[in-house]
PDB file of C-alpha atoms and ligand atoms in Angstrom:
ATOM      1  CA  UNK T  18      42.595  45.440 165.630  1.00 49.00           C
ATOM      2  CA  UNK T  19      39.543  46.956 164.714  1.00 58.00           C
ATOM      3  CA  UNK T  20      38.830  47.258 161.730  1.00 60.00           C
ATOM      4  CA  UNK T  21      36.675  50.692 161.999  1.00 63.00           C
ATOM      5  CA  UNK T  22      36.762  53.562 160.130  1.00 64.00           C
ATOM      6  CA  UNK T  23      37.989  56.423 162.064  1.00 66.00           C
ATOM      7  CA  UNK T  24      35.479  58.551 160.066  1.00 69.00           C
ATOM      8  CA  UNK T  25      32.493  59.041 161.567  1.00 90.00           C
ATOM      9  CA  UNK T  26      29.499  59.332 159.810  1.00 96.00           C
ATOM     10  CA  UNK T  27      26.089  60.627 160.736  1.00 98.00           C
ATOM     11  CA  UNK T  28      23.344  57.806 162.719  1.00 98.00           C
ATOM     12  CA  UNK T  29      19.720  58.063 163.067  1.00 98.00           C
ATOM     13  CA  UNK T  30      19.834  58.988 166.907  1.00 98.00           C
ATOM     14  CA  UNK T  31      21.741  62.418 165.371  1.00 98.00           C
ATOM     15  CA  UNK T  32      19.251  63.360 163.139  1.00 98.00           C
ATOM     16  CA  UNK T  33      16.156  61.980 165.688  1.00 98.00           C
ATOM     17  CA  UNK T  34      19.038  64.698 168.158  1.00 98.00           C
ATOM     18  CA  UNK T  35      18.573  67.656 166.108  1.00 98.00           C
ATOM     19  CA  UNK T  36      14.499  68.295 166.504  1.00 97.00           C
ATOM     20  CA  UNK T  37      13.869  71.883 166.748  1.00 88.00           C
ATOM     21  CA  UNK T  38      17.256  72.698 166.360  1.00 95.00           C
ATOM     22  CA  UNK T  39      19.962  73.264 163.422  1.00 97.00           C
ATOM     23  CA  UNK T  40      17.685  72.268 160.183  1.00 98.00           C
ATOM     24  CA  UNK T  41      18.414  69.097 158.723  1.00 98.00           C
ATOM     25  CA  UNK T  42      19.790  69.463 155.073  1.00 98.00           C
ATOM     26  CA  UNK T  43      18.530  66.266 153.210  1.00 98.00           C
ATOM     27  CA  UNK T  44      19.240  64.869 149.088  1.00 98.00           C
ATOM     28  CA  UNK T  45      18.729  62.481 147.240  1.00 98.00           C
ATOM     29  CA  UNK T  46      21.475  60.400 145.244  1.00 98.00           C
ATOM     30  CA  UNK T  47      21.186  57.510 143.453  1.00 98.00           C
ATOM     31  CA  UNK T  48      25.224  57.210 142.743  1.00 97.00           C
ATOM     32  CA  UNK T  49      28.421  56.855 143.569  1.00 98.00           C
ATOM     33  CA  UNK T  50      29.429  60.598 142.421  1.00 97.00           C
ATOM     34  CA  UNK T  51      26.543  62.803 142.857  1.00 98.00           C
ATOM     35  CA  UNK T  52      27.138  60.899 146.342  1.00 98.00           C
ATOM     36  CA  UNK T  53      30.934  62.878 146.928  1.00 98.00           C
ATOM     37  CA  UNK T  54      29.331  65.733 146.321  1.00 98.00           C
ATOM     38  CA  UNK T  55      26.452  65.581 148.761  1.00 98.00           C
ATOM     39  CA  UNK T  56      28.478  64.244 151.394  1.00 98.00           C
ATOM     40  CA  UNK T  57      29.839  67.927 151.507  1.00 98.00           C
ATOM     41  CA  UNK T  58      26.963  69.275 151.937  1.00 98.00           C
ATOM     42  CA  UNK T  59      23.594  67.470 153.533  1.00 98.00           C
ATOM     43  CA  UNK T  60      23.343  65.353 156.955  1.00 98.00           C
ATOM     44  CA  UNK T  61      21.521  63.100 154.932  1.00 98.00           C
ATOM     45  CA  UNK T  62      21.534  61.172 151.637  1.00 99.00           C
ATOM     46  CA  UNK T  63      18.541  59.379 150.000  1.00 99.00           C
ATOM     47  CA  UNK T  64      18.743  57.037 148.179  1.00 98.00           C
ATOM     48  CA  UNK T  65      14.921  57.351 147.019  1.00 98.00           C
ATOM     49  CA  UNK T  66      12.671  55.507 144.757  1.00 98.00           C
ATOM     50  CA  UNK T  67      11.951  59.002 142.588  1.00 98.00           C
ATOM     51  CA  UNK T  68      15.735  56.791 141.387  1.00 98.00           C
ATOM     52  CA  UNK T  69      12.466  54.803 139.027  1.00 97.00           C
ATOM     53  CA  UNK T  70      10.823  58.266 137.784  1.00 96.00           C
ATOM     54  CA  UNK T  71      14.990  60.285 137.315  1.00 96.00           C
ATOM     55  CA  UNK T  72      17.284  57.162 136.433  1.00 96.00           C
ATOM     56  CA  UNK T  73      14.684  55.020 134.278  1.00 96.00           C
ATOM     57  CA  UNK T  74      12.521  57.318 132.979  1.00 95.00           C
ATOM     58  CA  UNK T  75       9.356  55.946 134.819  1.00 96.00           C
ATOM     59  CA  UNK T  76       5.959  57.482 135.552  1.00 94.00           C
ATOM     60  CA  UNK T  77       5.912  56.252 138.412  1.00 95.00           C
ATOM     61  CA  UNK T  78       7.308  54.826 141.616  1.00 97.00           C
ATOM     62  CA  UNK T  79       4.774  51.821 141.573  1.00 98.00           C
ATOM     63  CA  UNK T  80       8.112  49.478 139.196  1.00 98.00           C
ATOM     64  CA  UNK T  81      11.712  50.039 140.910  1.00 98.00           C
ATOM     65  CA  UNK T  82      12.004  46.803 143.010  1.00 98.00           C
ATOM     66  CA  UNK T  83      14.361  46.055 145.708  1.00 98.00           C
ATOM     67  CA  UNK T  84      17.593  45.330 143.822  1.00 98.00           C
ATOM     68  CA  UNK T  85      17.015  48.717 141.976  1.00 98.00           C
ATOM     69  CA  UNK T  86      16.951  49.959 145.563  1.00 98.00           C
ATOM     70  CA  UNK T  87      19.919  47.938 147.076  1.00 98.00           C
ATOM     71  CA  UNK T  88      22.223  48.628 144.031  1.00 98.00           C
ATOM     72  CA  UNK T  89      21.839  52.149 144.044  1.00 98.00           C
ATOM     73  CA  UNK T  90      21.986  52.560 147.971  1.00 98.00           C
ATOM     74  CA  UNK T  91      25.456  50.464 147.965  1.00 98.00           C
ATOM     75  CA  UNK T  92      27.267  53.054 144.825  1.00 98.00           C
ATOM     76  CA  UNK T  93      25.881  55.877 147.200  1.00 98.00           C
ATOM     77  CA  UNK T  94      27.366  54.621 150.031  1.00 98.00           C
ATOM     78  CA  UNK T  95      30.948  54.088 148.166  1.00 98.00           C
ATOM     79  CA  UNK T  96      31.056  57.608 147.445  1.00 98.00           C
ATOM     80  CA  UNK T  97      29.681  59.189 150.541  1.00 98.00           C
ATOM     81  CA  UNK T  98      30.914  58.957 154.141  1.00 98.00           C
ATOM     82  CA  UNK T  99      29.562  61.592 156.323  1.00 98.00           C
ATOM     83  CA  UNK T 100      25.919  61.685 155.609  1.00 98.00           C
ATOM     84  CA  UNK T 101      23.467  59.221 156.851  1.00 98.00           C
ATOM     85  CA  UNK T 102      22.585  57.476 153.874  1.00 98.00           C
ATOM     86  CA  UNK T 103      18.326  56.500 154.520  1.00 99.00           C
ATOM     87  CA  UNK T 104      17.514  54.046 151.392  1.00 99.00           C
ATOM     88  CA  UNK T 105      13.577  53.601 150.167  1.00 98.00           C
ATOM     89  CA  UNK T 106      11.877  50.779 150.499  1.00 98.00           C
ATOM     90  CA  UNK T 107      10.426  49.395 146.936  1.00 98.00           C
ATOM     91  CA  UNK T 108       5.914  49.382 146.361  1.00 98.00           C
ATOM     92  CA  UNK T 109       4.980  46.365 147.339  1.00 98.00           C
ATOM     93  CA  UNK T 110       9.001  45.068 149.433  1.00 98.00           C
ATOM     94  CA  UNK T 111       6.521  45.772 152.786  1.00 98.00           C
ATOM     95  CA  UNK T 112       3.224  46.472 153.045  1.00 98.00           C
ATOM     96  CA  UNK T 113       1.858  43.241 153.266  1.00 98.00           C
ATOM     97  CA  UNK T 114       3.125  42.240 156.602  1.00 98.00           C
ATOM     98  CA  UNK T 115       5.382  43.421 159.288  1.00 98.00           C
ATOM     99  CA  UNK T 116       7.504  40.196 158.442  1.00 98.00           C
ATOM    100  CA  UNK T 117       7.822  40.683 155.355  1.00 98.00           C
ATOM    101  CA  UNK T 118       8.934  44.447 155.998  1.00 98.00           C
ATOM    102  CA  UNK T 119      11.461  42.704 158.254  1.00 98.00           C
ATOM    103  CA  UNK T 120      13.124  40.459 155.529  1.00 98.00           C
ATOM    104  CA  UNK T 121      13.315  43.612 153.087  1.00 98.00           C
ATOM    105  CA  UNK T 122      14.992  45.776 155.007  1.00 98.00           C
ATOM    106  CA  UNK T 123      17.581  43.555 156.323  1.00 98.00           C
ATOM    107  CA  UNK T 124      18.347  43.000 153.268  1.00 98.00           C
ATOM    108  CA  UNK T 125      18.909  46.758 152.629  1.00 98.00           C
ATOM    109  CA  UNK T 126      20.827  47.169 155.062  1.00 98.00           C
ATOM    110  CA  UNK T 127      23.172  44.108 155.276  1.00 98.00           C
ATOM    111  CA  UNK T 128      23.783  44.388 151.200  1.00 98.00           C
ATOM    112  CA  UNK T 129      24.120  47.961 151.347  1.00 98.00           C
ATOM    113  CA  UNK T 130      25.372  49.225 154.661  1.00 98.00           C
ATOM    114  CA  UNK T 131      23.455  51.871 154.976  1.00 98.00           C
ATOM    115  CA  UNK T 132      21.722  53.574 158.301  1.00 98.00           C
ATOM    116  CA  UNK T 133      18.508  53.434 157.660  1.00 99.00           C
ATOM    117  CA  UNK T 134      15.421  52.912 155.924  1.00 99.00           C
ATOM    118  CA  UNK T 135      12.363  54.903 154.337  1.00 98.00           C
ATOM    119  CA  UNK T 136       8.966  54.348 154.280  1.00 98.00           C
ATOM    120  CA  UNK T 137       5.781  55.461 153.540  1.00 98.00           C
ATOM    121  CA  UNK T 138       2.212  55.166 154.597  1.00 98.00           C
ATOM    122  CA  UNK T 139       1.031  57.129 158.127  1.00 98.00           C
ATOM    123  CA  UNK T 140      -1.432  55.048 161.119  1.00 98.00           C
ATOM    124  CA  UNK T 141      -1.510  51.714 158.553  1.00 98.00           C
ATOM    125  CA  UNK T 142       2.194  51.604 159.144  1.00 98.00           C
ATOM    126  CA  UNK T 143       2.846  52.063 162.166  1.00 98.00           C
ATOM    127  CA  UNK T 144       2.731  48.931 163.437  1.00 98.00           C
ATOM    128  CA  UNK T 145       5.431  48.069 161.039  1.00 98.00           C
ATOM    129  CA  UNK T 146       7.681  50.436 162.185  1.00 98.00           C
ATOM    130  CA  UNK T 147       7.342  49.804 165.733  1.00 98.00           C
ATOM    131  CA  UNK T 148       8.188  46.156 164.718  1.00 98.00           C
ATOM    132  CA  UNK T 149      11.597  46.485 162.801  1.00 98.00           C
ATOM    133  CA  UNK T 150      12.705  49.939 165.651  1.00 98.00           C
ATOM    134  CA  UNK T 151      13.019  47.417 168.356  1.00 98.00           C
ATOM    135  CA  UNK T 152      14.650  44.890 165.899  1.00 98.00           C
ATOM    136  CA  UNK T 153      17.109  47.206 165.554  1.00 98.00           C
ATOM    137  CA  UNK T 154      16.694  48.615 162.180  1.00 98.00           C
ATOM    138  CA  UNK T 155      15.955  52.245 162.111  1.00 98.00           C
ATOM    139  CA  UNK T 156      13.096  53.579 159.990  1.00 99.00           C
ATOM    140  CA  UNK T 157      12.303  57.180 158.564  1.00 99.00           C
ATOM    141  CA  UNK T 158       8.222  57.693 157.628  1.00 98.00           C
ATOM    142  CA  UNK T 159       6.874  59.525 154.697  1.00 98.00           C
ATOM    143  CA  UNK T 160       2.793  61.146 155.307  1.00 98.00           C
ATOM    144  CA  UNK T 161       1.128  63.449 153.309  1.00 96.00           C
ATOM    145  CA  UNK T 162       1.599  62.904 149.614  1.00 95.00           C
ATOM    146  CA  UNK T 163       2.596  59.699 149.966  1.00 96.00           C
ATOM    147  CA  UNK T 164       3.512  58.431 145.931  1.00 95.00           C
ATOM    148  CA  UNK T 165       3.594  54.406 146.245  1.00 97.00           C
ATOM    149  CA  UNK T 166      -0.219  54.943 146.707  1.00 94.00           C
ATOM    150  CA  UNK T 167      -0.361  56.715 142.838  1.00 92.00           C
ATOM    151  CA  UNK T 168      -3.459  54.482 141.524  1.00 91.00           C
ATOM    152  CA  UNK T 169      -5.339  54.482 144.671  1.00 89.00           C
ATOM    153  CA  UNK T 170      -5.429  58.370 144.256  1.00 88.00           C
ATOM    154  CA  UNK T 171      -5.739  59.039 141.019  1.00 85.00           C
ATOM    155  CA  UNK T 172      -2.823  62.883 141.193  1.00 83.00           C
ATOM    156  CA  UNK T 173      -0.353  64.265 143.191  1.00 82.00           C
ATOM    157  CA  UNK T 174      -1.794  66.906 144.841  1.00 81.00           C
ATOM    158  CA  UNK T 175      -1.026  68.533 147.538  1.00 82.00           C
ATOM    159  CA  UNK T 176      -2.173  67.382 151.329  1.00 78.00           C
ATOM    160  CA  UNK T 177      -4.285  69.538 154.196  1.00 80.00           C
ATOM    161  CA  UNK T 178      -5.456  72.941 152.429  1.00 82.00           C
ATOM    162  CA  UNK T 179      -8.256  73.017 154.359  1.00 87.00           C
ATOM    163  CA  UNK T 180      -8.456  72.724 157.936  1.00 88.00           C
ATOM    164  CA  UNK T 181     -11.539  69.939 158.008  1.00 87.00           C
ATOM    165  CA  UNK T 182      -8.787  67.288 156.264  1.00 88.00           C
ATOM    166  CA  UNK T 183      -5.440  67.771 158.806  1.00 94.00           C
ATOM    167  CA  UNK T 184      -7.037  65.209 160.704  1.00 96.00           C
ATOM    168  CA  UNK T 185      -5.644  62.706 159.477  1.00 96.00           C
ATOM    169  CA  UNK T 186      -2.904  63.454 158.542  1.00 97.00           C
ATOM    170  CA  UNK T 187      -2.142  64.234 162.154  1.00 97.00           C
ATOM    171  CA  UNK T 188      -3.180  60.892 163.366  1.00 98.00           C
ATOM    172  CA  UNK T 189      -0.813  59.831 160.427  1.00 98.00           C
ATOM    173  CA  UNK T 190       1.947  62.099 161.724  1.00 98.00           C
ATOM    174  CA  UNK T 191       1.614  60.994 165.681  1.00 98.00           C
ATOM    175  CA  UNK T 192       1.443  57.314 165.487  1.00 98.00           C
ATOM    176  CA  UNK T 193       4.674  57.708 163.030  1.00 98.00           C
ATOM    177  CA  UNK T 194       6.069  59.234 166.250  1.00 98.00           C
ATOM    178  CA  UNK T 195       4.484  57.356 168.825  1.00 98.00           C
ATOM    179  CA  UNK T 196       5.863  54.314 166.950  1.00 98.00           C
ATOM    180  CA  UNK T 197       9.682  55.006 167.283  1.00 98.00           C
ATOM    181  CA  UNK T 198      10.389  56.181 164.489  1.00 98.00           C
ATOM    182  CA  UNK T 199      13.323  58.838 164.269  1.00 98.00           C
ATOM    183  CA  UNK T 200      11.940  61.313 161.919  1.00 98.00           C
ATOM    184  CA  UNK T 201       9.267  61.448 159.232  1.00 98.00           C
ATOM    185  CA  UNK T 202       9.416  62.884 155.578  1.00 98.00           C
ATOM    186  CA  UNK T 203       6.037  65.418 154.882  1.00 98.00           C
ATOM    187  CA  UNK T 204       5.580  65.598 151.579  1.00 97.00           C
ATOM    188  CA  UNK T 205       2.642  68.196 149.835  1.00 95.00           C
ATOM    189  CA  UNK T 206       1.433  69.670 153.467  1.00 95.00           C
ATOM    190  CA  UNK T 207       0.425  73.232 152.765  1.00 94.00           C
ATOM    191  CA  UNK T 208       1.932  75.356 155.337  1.00 95.00           C
ATOM    192  CA  UNK T 209      -0.125  75.292 158.589  1.00 96.00           C
ATOM    193  CA  UNK T 210      -0.680  71.769 158.351  1.00 96.00           C
ATOM    194  CA  UNK T 211       2.837  71.120 158.455  1.00 97.00           C
ATOM    195  CA  UNK T 212       4.122  73.651 161.345  1.00 97.00           C
ATOM    196  CA  UNK T 213       1.408  71.981 163.771  1.00 97.00           C
ATOM    197  CA  UNK T 214       3.016  68.758 162.864  1.00 98.00           C
ATOM    198  CA  UNK T 215       5.971  69.868 163.403  1.00 98.00           C
ATOM    199  CA  UNK T 216       5.318  71.310 166.447  1.00 97.00           C
ATOM    200  CA  UNK T 217       2.769  67.802 167.853  1.00 97.00           C
ATOM    201  CA  UNK T 218       5.543  64.809 167.204  1.00 98.00           C
ATOM    202  CA  UNK T 219       8.823  64.465 169.402  1.00 98.00           C
ATOM    203  CA  UNK T 220      10.092  63.714 166.030  1.00 98.00           C
ATOM    204  CA  UNK T 221      12.102  65.651 163.123  1.00 98.00           C
ATOM    205  CA  UNK T 222       9.444  66.583 160.532  1.00 98.00           C
ATOM    206  CA  UNK T 223      11.621  67.075 156.607  1.00 98.00           C
ATOM    207  CA  UNK T 224       9.557  68.646 154.241  1.00 98.00           C
ATOM    208  CA  UNK T 225       9.297  68.314 150.903  1.00 97.00           C
ATOM    209  CA  UNK T 226       6.982  70.678 149.475  1.00 95.00           C
ATOM    210  CA  UNK T 227       5.656  71.858 152.683  1.00 95.00           C
ATOM    211  CA  UNK T 228       6.915  75.259 153.637  1.00 93.00           C
ATOM    212  CA  UNK T 229      10.409  76.377 155.794  1.00 95.00           C
ATOM    213  CA  UNK T 230       7.782  74.684 158.719  1.00 96.00           C
ATOM    214  CA  UNK T 231       9.543  71.659 159.078  1.00 98.00           C
ATOM    215  CA  UNK T 232      12.565  70.979 160.749  1.00 98.00           C
ATOM    216  CA  UNK T 233      14.066  70.087 157.826  1.00 98.00           C
ATOM    217  CA  UNK T 234      13.973  69.656 153.792  1.00 98.00           C
ATOM    218  CA  UNK T 235      14.915  67.145 151.159  1.00 98.00           C
ATOM    219  CA  UNK T 236      14.473  67.612 147.318  1.00 98.00           C
ATOM    220  CA  UNK T 237      15.127  65.179 144.568  1.00 98.00           C
ATOM    221  CA  UNK T 238      18.712  67.019 143.288  1.00 98.00           C
ATOM    222  CA  UNK T 239      18.025  66.506 139.944  1.00 97.00           C
ATOM    223  CA  UNK T 240      15.110  69.006 139.953  1.00 97.00           C
ATOM    224  CA  UNK T 241      16.971  71.969 142.496  1.00 97.00           C
ATOM    225  CA  UNK T 242      19.965  70.802 139.221  1.00 97.00           C
ATOM    226  CA  UNK T 243      17.576  71.751 136.623  1.00 95.00           C
ATOM    227  CA  UNK T 244      17.964  68.292 135.218  1.00 95.00           C
ATOM    228  CA  UNK T 245      14.889  66.934 135.114  1.00 92.00           C
ATOM    229  CA  UNK T 246      12.416  67.156 132.374  1.00 86.00           C
ATOM    230  CA  UNK T 247       9.238  67.500 134.326  1.00 86.00           C
ATOM    231  CA  UNK T 248       9.578  68.926 138.722  1.00 90.00           C
ATOM    232  CA  UNK T 249       7.048  69.801 141.095  1.00 89.00           C
ATOM    233  CA  UNK T 250       6.160  73.993 141.117  1.00 89.00           C
ATOM    234  CA  UNK T 251       7.532  74.593 144.767  1.00 90.00           C
ATOM    235  CA  UNK T 252      10.718  73.217 143.905  1.00 94.00           C
ATOM    236  CA  UNK T 253      13.811  75.562 143.814  1.00 95.00           C
ATOM    237  CA  UNK T 254      16.119  75.579 140.506  1.00 95.00           C
ATOM    238  CA  UNK T 255      20.147  75.927 141.971  1.00 96.00           C
ATOM    239  CA  UNK T 256      20.893  75.035 139.215  1.00 95.00           C
ATOM    240  CA  UNK T 257      19.852  74.837 134.634  1.00 95.00           C
ATOM    241  CA  UNK T 258      22.684  71.974 134.324  1.00 96.00           C
ATOM    242  CA  UNK T 259      20.028  70.275 131.293  1.00 94.00           C
ATOM    243  CA  UNK T 260      21.332  72.675 128.847  1.00 94.00           C
ATOM    244  CA  UNK T 261      25.278  73.264 130.100  1.00 95.00           C
ATOM    245  CA  UNK T 262      25.108  69.200 129.532  1.00 96.00           C
ATOM    246  CA  UNK T 263      23.578  69.612 125.844  1.00 96.00           C
ATOM    247  CA  UNK T 264      26.251  72.512 124.992  1.00 97.00           C
ATOM    248  CA  UNK T 265      29.053  69.855 126.416  1.00 96.00           C
ATOM    249  CA  UNK T 266      27.539  66.646 124.681  1.00 97.00           C
ATOM    250  CA  UNK T 267      27.156  69.226 120.900  1.00 97.00           C
ATOM    251  CA  UNK T 268      31.091  70.037 121.893  1.00 96.00           C
ATOM    252  CA  UNK T 269      31.753  67.301 121.755  1.00 94.00           C
ATOM    253  CA  UNK T 270      29.883  65.801 118.904  1.00 96.00           C
ATOM    254  CA  UNK T 271      31.339  68.201 116.775  1.00 96.00           C
ATOM    255  CA  UNK T 272      34.859  67.801 117.760  1.00 93.00           C
ATOM    256  CA  UNK T 273      34.531  63.834 117.192  1.00 93.00           C
ATOM    257  CA  UNK T 274      32.877  64.745 113.826  1.00 95.00           C
ATOM    258  CA  UNK T 275      35.995  67.148 113.262  1.00 94.00           C
ATOM    259  CA  UNK T 276      38.464  64.972 114.451  1.00 89.00           C
ATOM    260  CA  UNK T 277      39.864  67.976 116.902  1.00 87.00           C
ATOM    261  CA  UNK T 278      39.927  65.357 120.076  1.00 77.00           C
ATOM    262  CA  UNK T 279      43.434  64.354 121.823  1.00 73.00           C
ATOM    263  CA  UNK T 280      45.618  61.615 120.805  1.00 72.00           C
ATOM    264  CA  UNK T 281      46.956  58.579 122.722  1.00 69.00           C
ATOM    265  CA  UNK T 282      49.443  60.422 123.887  1.00 68.00           C
ATOM    266  CA  UNK T 283      47.262  61.502 126.708  1.00 62.00           C
ATOM    267  CA  UNK T 284      44.972  58.642 126.932  1.00 61.00           C
ATOM    268  CA  UNK T 285      46.110  57.161 130.504  1.00 63.00           C
ATOM    269  CA  UNK T 286      47.480  60.632 131.984  1.00 64.00           C
ATOM    270  CA  UNK T 287      44.464  60.950 134.302  1.00 70.00           C
ATOM    271  CA  UNK T 288      43.400  65.097 135.248  1.00 68.00           C
ATOM    272  CA  UNK T 289      41.184  65.728 138.420  1.00 73.00           C
ATOM    273  CA  UNK T 290      38.593  67.602 137.175  1.00 70.00           C
TER     274      UNK T 290
HETATM  275  O1  KIV L   5      11.809  59.114 146.547  1.00 77.65           O
HETATM  276  C1  KIV L   5      12.179  60.006 146.666  1.00 77.65           C
HETATM  277  O2  KIV L   5      13.039  60.602 146.554  1.00 77.65           O
HETATM  278  C2  KIV L   5      11.148  61.036 147.953  1.00 77.65           C
HETATM  279  C3  KIV L   5      11.838  61.790 148.344  1.00 77.65           C
HETATM  280  C4  KIV L   5      10.398  62.348 147.669  1.00 77.65           C
HETATM  281  C5  KIV L   5      11.382  62.544 149.218  1.00 77.65           C
HETATM  282  O3  KIV L   5      10.570  59.937 148.585  1.00 77.65           O
END
């Protein structure tokens, strides 16, 4: 008897087939509960290494480990049913060699059951992307601004503002597409360049701070909900949950201090929120 789930999740080939089609909707999530909410509205859930900033308060994504990604990837898989879940490969888990990348990616796929991995870099990572794709690992690329390289970049700056600087980014996009990635995140890239990349390469582009000229968009969930202490300028806020959460916590603290909370007769009754 088959034990396969009757629910069909989106796959990497489904997302690949959306080139020039209906825009791809993608958000980050790191937890089962937010994953369940995101899952109802998004095609792809990214377990981004931005969890280092958002969940752990690190300044950069450099300290994030493979074990951290696997733990949260597992949680997101438990919380979601429909979306393709993509787990970021953290800094240091794939750059040394294509074999290192394969071992890390296999751990991610086997231990989380997610559908794909994402890694940063263009031309320099193309051989690795081909190695993984040919061996059954669906890869999402990530070009333009690559936050894991912050220590060599020096700062987070938009890429490709003047046409003279386009060439290396175009080459990165082409290399990742030719290597067999099923889609590519294009981060902090000026609109004319994002449009050119999207028109040129065969796979869907998913922009973040790269305009509506891409085949889809991704944002960090906490940024667009108004929960992050600092957000990039390009992020449109769809909520202001930080103050709402603080008001709720204040209400709770005040109830506890005045002993105005429910007694034990209510404790074991679960109600749906
Ligand atoms: O880690 C992350 O959340 C990401 C997105 C910003 C694309 O890589």
